[in-house]
Tab-separated table of N, CA and C in Angstrom:
chain	number	residue	atom	x	y	z
A	1	MET	N	-5.140	12.161	13.515
A	1	MET	CA	-4.221	11.356	12.737
A	1	MET	C	-4.825	11.152	11.351
A	2	GLU	N	-4.012	11.343	10.316
A	2	GLU	CA	-4.510	11.202	8.964
A	2	GLU	C	-4.659	9.731	8.584
A	3	LEU	N	-5.569	9.453	7.672
A	3	LEU	CA	-5.826	8.098	7.220
A	3	LEU	C	-4.961	7.808	5.999
A	4	LEU	N	-4.116	6.812	6.088
A	4	LEU	CA	-3.229	6.423	4.998
A	4	LEU	C	-3.692	5.083	4.441
A	5	HIS	N	-3.678	4.965	3.112
A	5	HIS	CA	-4.158	3.762	2.442
A	5	HIS	C	-3.021	3.061	1.706
A	6	PRO	N	-3.076	1.724	1.601
A	6	PRO	CA	-2.077	1.013	0.807
A	6	PRO	C	-2.002	1.581	-0.616
A	7	GLY	N	-0.775	1.704	-1.104
A	7	GLY	CA	-0.553	2.288	-2.422
A	7	GLY	C	-0.184	3.759	-2.364
A	8	SER	N	-0.473	4.416	-1.246
A	8	SER	CA	-0.138	5.830	-1.117
A	8	SER	C	1.342	5.988	-0.758
A	9	PHE	N	1.868	7.172	-0.990
A	9	PHE	CA	3.260	7.460	-0.671
A	9	PHE	C	3.320	8.218	0.641
A	10	VAL	N	4.257	7.808	1.484
A	10	VAL	CA	4.355	8.344	2.840
A	10	VAL	C	5.800	8.721	3.154
A	11	ARG	N	5.935	9.559	4.157
A	11	ARG	CA	7.246	9.951	4.666
A	11	ARG	C	7.254	9.663	6.159
A	12	LEU	N	8.448	9.473	6.697
A	12	LEU	CA	8.604	9.335	8.139
A	12	LEU	C	8.516	10.715	8.767
A	13	ARG	N	8.162	10.801	10.001
A	13	ARG	CA	8.088	12.095	10.683
A	13	ARG	C	9.455	12.784	10.715
A	14	ASP	N	10.549	12.015	10.742
A	14	ASP	CA	11.904	12.577	10.738
A	14	ASP	C	12.627	12.239	9.426
A	15	HIS	N	11.894	12.238	8.332
A	15	HIS	CA	12.365	11.809	7.012
A	15	HIS	C	13.420	12.771	6.454
A	16	PRO	N	14.600	12.262	6.062
A	16	PRO	CA	15.607	13.133	5.447
A	16	PRO	C	15.114	13.680	4.107
A	17	GLU	N	15.479	14.896	3.795
A	17	GLU	CA	15.035	15.547	2.569
A	17	GLU	C	15.525	14.841	1.305
A	18	ASP	N	16.696	14.210	1.358
A	18	ASP	CA	17.251	13.582	0.158
A	18	ASP	C	16.767	12.144	-0.063
A	19	LEU	N	15.919	11.623	0.803
A	19	LEU	CA	15.376	10.276	0.664
A	19	LEU	C	13.974	10.355	0.058
A	20	PRO	N	13.712	9.611	-1.037
A	20	PRO	CA	12.371	9.661	-1.635
A	20	PRO	C	11.323	9.058	-0.694
A	21	PRO	N	10.046	9.375	-0.908
A	21	PRO	CA	8.994	8.822	-0.059
A	21	PRO	C	8.900	7.301	-0.197
A	22	PHE	N	8.345	6.687	0.816
A	22	PHE	CA	8.075	5.255	0.810
A	22	PHE	C	6.683	5.007	0.247
A	23	GLN	N	6.463	3.802	-0.272
A	23	GLN	CA	5.126	3.397	-0.685
A	23	GLN	C	4.555	2.513	0.419
A	24	LEU	N	3.345	2.826	0.850
A	24	LEU	CA	2.678	2.030	1.883
A	24	LEU	C	2.143	0.754	1.243
A	25	ILE	N	2.615	-0.384	1.726
A	25	ILE	CA	2.214	-1.674	1.169
A	25	ILE	C	0.982	-2.219	1.885
A	26	ARG	N	1.028	-2.178	3.222
A	26	ARG	CA	-0.021	-2.820	4.016
A	26	ARG	C	-0.097	-2.182	5.389
A	27	ARG	N	-1.284	-2.197	5.947
A	27	ARG	CA	-1.467	-1.725	7.322
A	27	ARG	C	-2.284	-2.748	8.086
A	28	ARG	N	-1.818	-3.073	9.293
A	28	ARG	CA	-2.560	-3.973	10.179
A	28	ARG	C	-2.503	-3.376	11.568
A	29	GLY	N	-3.612	-2.837	12.027
A	29	GLY	CA	-3.662	-2.197	13.338
A	29	GLY	C	-2.741	-0.987	13.381
A	30	THR	N	-1.787	-1.010	14.293
A	30	THR	CA	-0.868	0.118	14.448
A	30	THR	C	0.452	-0.093	13.708
A	31	ARG	N	0.572	-1.165	12.934
A	31	ARG	CA	1.799	-1.472	12.194
A	31	ARG	C	1.575	-1.269	10.696
A	32	CYS	N	2.627	-0.768	10.015
A	32	CYS	CA	2.584	-0.562	8.566
A	32	CYS	C	3.827	-1.156	7.939
A	33	TRP	N	3.686	-1.612	6.714
A	33	TRP	CA	4.799	-2.112	5.929
A	33	TRP	C	4.978	-1.162	4.751
A	34	VAL	N	6.200	-0.659	4.596
A	34	VAL	CA	6.515	0.298	3.543
A	34	VAL	C	7.748	-0.182	2.785
A	35	ARG	N	7.919	0.361	1.564
A	35	ARG	CA	9.100	0.026	0.779
A	35	ARG	C	9.445	1.186	-0.139
A	36	GLN	N	10.672	1.194	-0.586
A	36	GLN	CA	11.108	2.107	-1.633
A	36	GLN	C	10.883	1.378	-2.957
A	37	GLN	N	10.463	2.078	-3.988
A	37	GLN	CA	10.206	1.435	-5.278
A	37	GLN	C	11.462	0.765	-5.825
A	38	ALA	N	12.638	1.313	-5.586
A	38	ALA	CA	13.885	0.759	-6.100
A	38	ALA	C	14.310	-0.514	-5.358
A	39	TRP	N	13.709	-0.832	-4.222
A	39	TRP	CA	14.115	-1.983	-3.427
A	39	TRP	C	13.648	-3.316	-3.983
A	40	GLY	N	12.623	-3.329	-4.787
A	40	GLY	CA	12.028	-4.582	-5.229
A	40	GLY	C	10.894	-4.979	-4.293
A	41	SER	N	10.099	-5.940	-4.710
A	41	SER	CA	8.870	-6.268	-3.968
A	41	SER	C	9.085	-7.078	-2.697
A	42	MET	N	10.246	-7.697	-2.527
A	42	MET	CA	10.465	-8.551	-1.359
A	42	MET	C	11.163	-7.845	-0.195
A	43	VAL	N	11.567	-6.598	-0.362
A	43	VAL	CA	12.270	-5.865	0.690
A	43	VAL	C	11.353	-4.767	1.213
A	44	HIS	N	11.136	-4.739	2.520
A	44	HIS	CA	10.246	-3.744	3.118
A	44	HIS	C	10.654	-3.466	4.561
A	45	LEU	N	10.084	-2.414	5.120
A	45	LEU	CA	10.268	-2.061	6.525
A	45	LEU	C	8.925	-2.146	7.235
A	46	GLU	N	8.936	-2.583	8.463
A	46	GLU	CA	7.744	-2.567	9.305
A	46	GLU	C	7.904	-1.423	10.294
A	47	LEU	N	6.928	-0.514	10.305
A	47	LEU	CA	7.008	0.686	11.132
A	47	LEU	C	5.695	0.922	11.863
A	48	PRO	N	5.735	1.650	12.985
A	48	PRO	CA	4.494	2.047	13.640
A	48	PRO	C	3.770	3.104	12.803
A	49	TYR	N	2.465	2.990	12.720
A	49	TYR	CA	1.640	3.910	11.937
A	49	TYR	C	1.859	5.366	12.346
A	50	ARG	N	2.074	5.616	13.619
A	50	ARG	CA	2.207	6.987	14.123
A	50	ARG	C	3.468	7.688	13.611
A	51	ARG	N	4.434	6.945	13.070
A	51	ARG	CA	5.668	7.553	12.533
A	51	ARG	C	5.505	8.043	11.103
A	52	LEU	N	4.366	7.726	10.440
A	52	LEU	CA	4.182	8.041	9.038
A	52	LEU	C	3.276	9.255	8.828
A	53	THR	N	3.519	9.940	7.723
A	53	THR	CA	2.678	11.051	7.310
A	53	THR	C	2.559	10.994	5.781
A	54	ALA	N	1.487	11.504	5.225
A	54	ALA	CA	1.296	11.483	3.771
A	54	ALA	C	2.355	12.342	3.097
A	55	ALA	N	2.891	11.856	1.980
A	55	ALA	CA	3.875	12.622	1.208
A	55	ALA	C	3.127	13.702	0.438
A	56	ALA	N	3.714	14.882	0.376
A	56	ALA	CA	3.073	15.998	-0.343
A	56	ALA	C	3.310	15.900	-1.818
């Protein structure tokens, strides 16, 4: 499993091609918080770490 750091851009394992990558905000154990830059700082998703991969 690759190591992802806050501030990096990530994609979901089943990420649609027309959706931009998410920015990783925070990681705690097996949970991650991500957001789209256009969403603003108060809107985010909580996802399992295993669903994320580094954006190319």
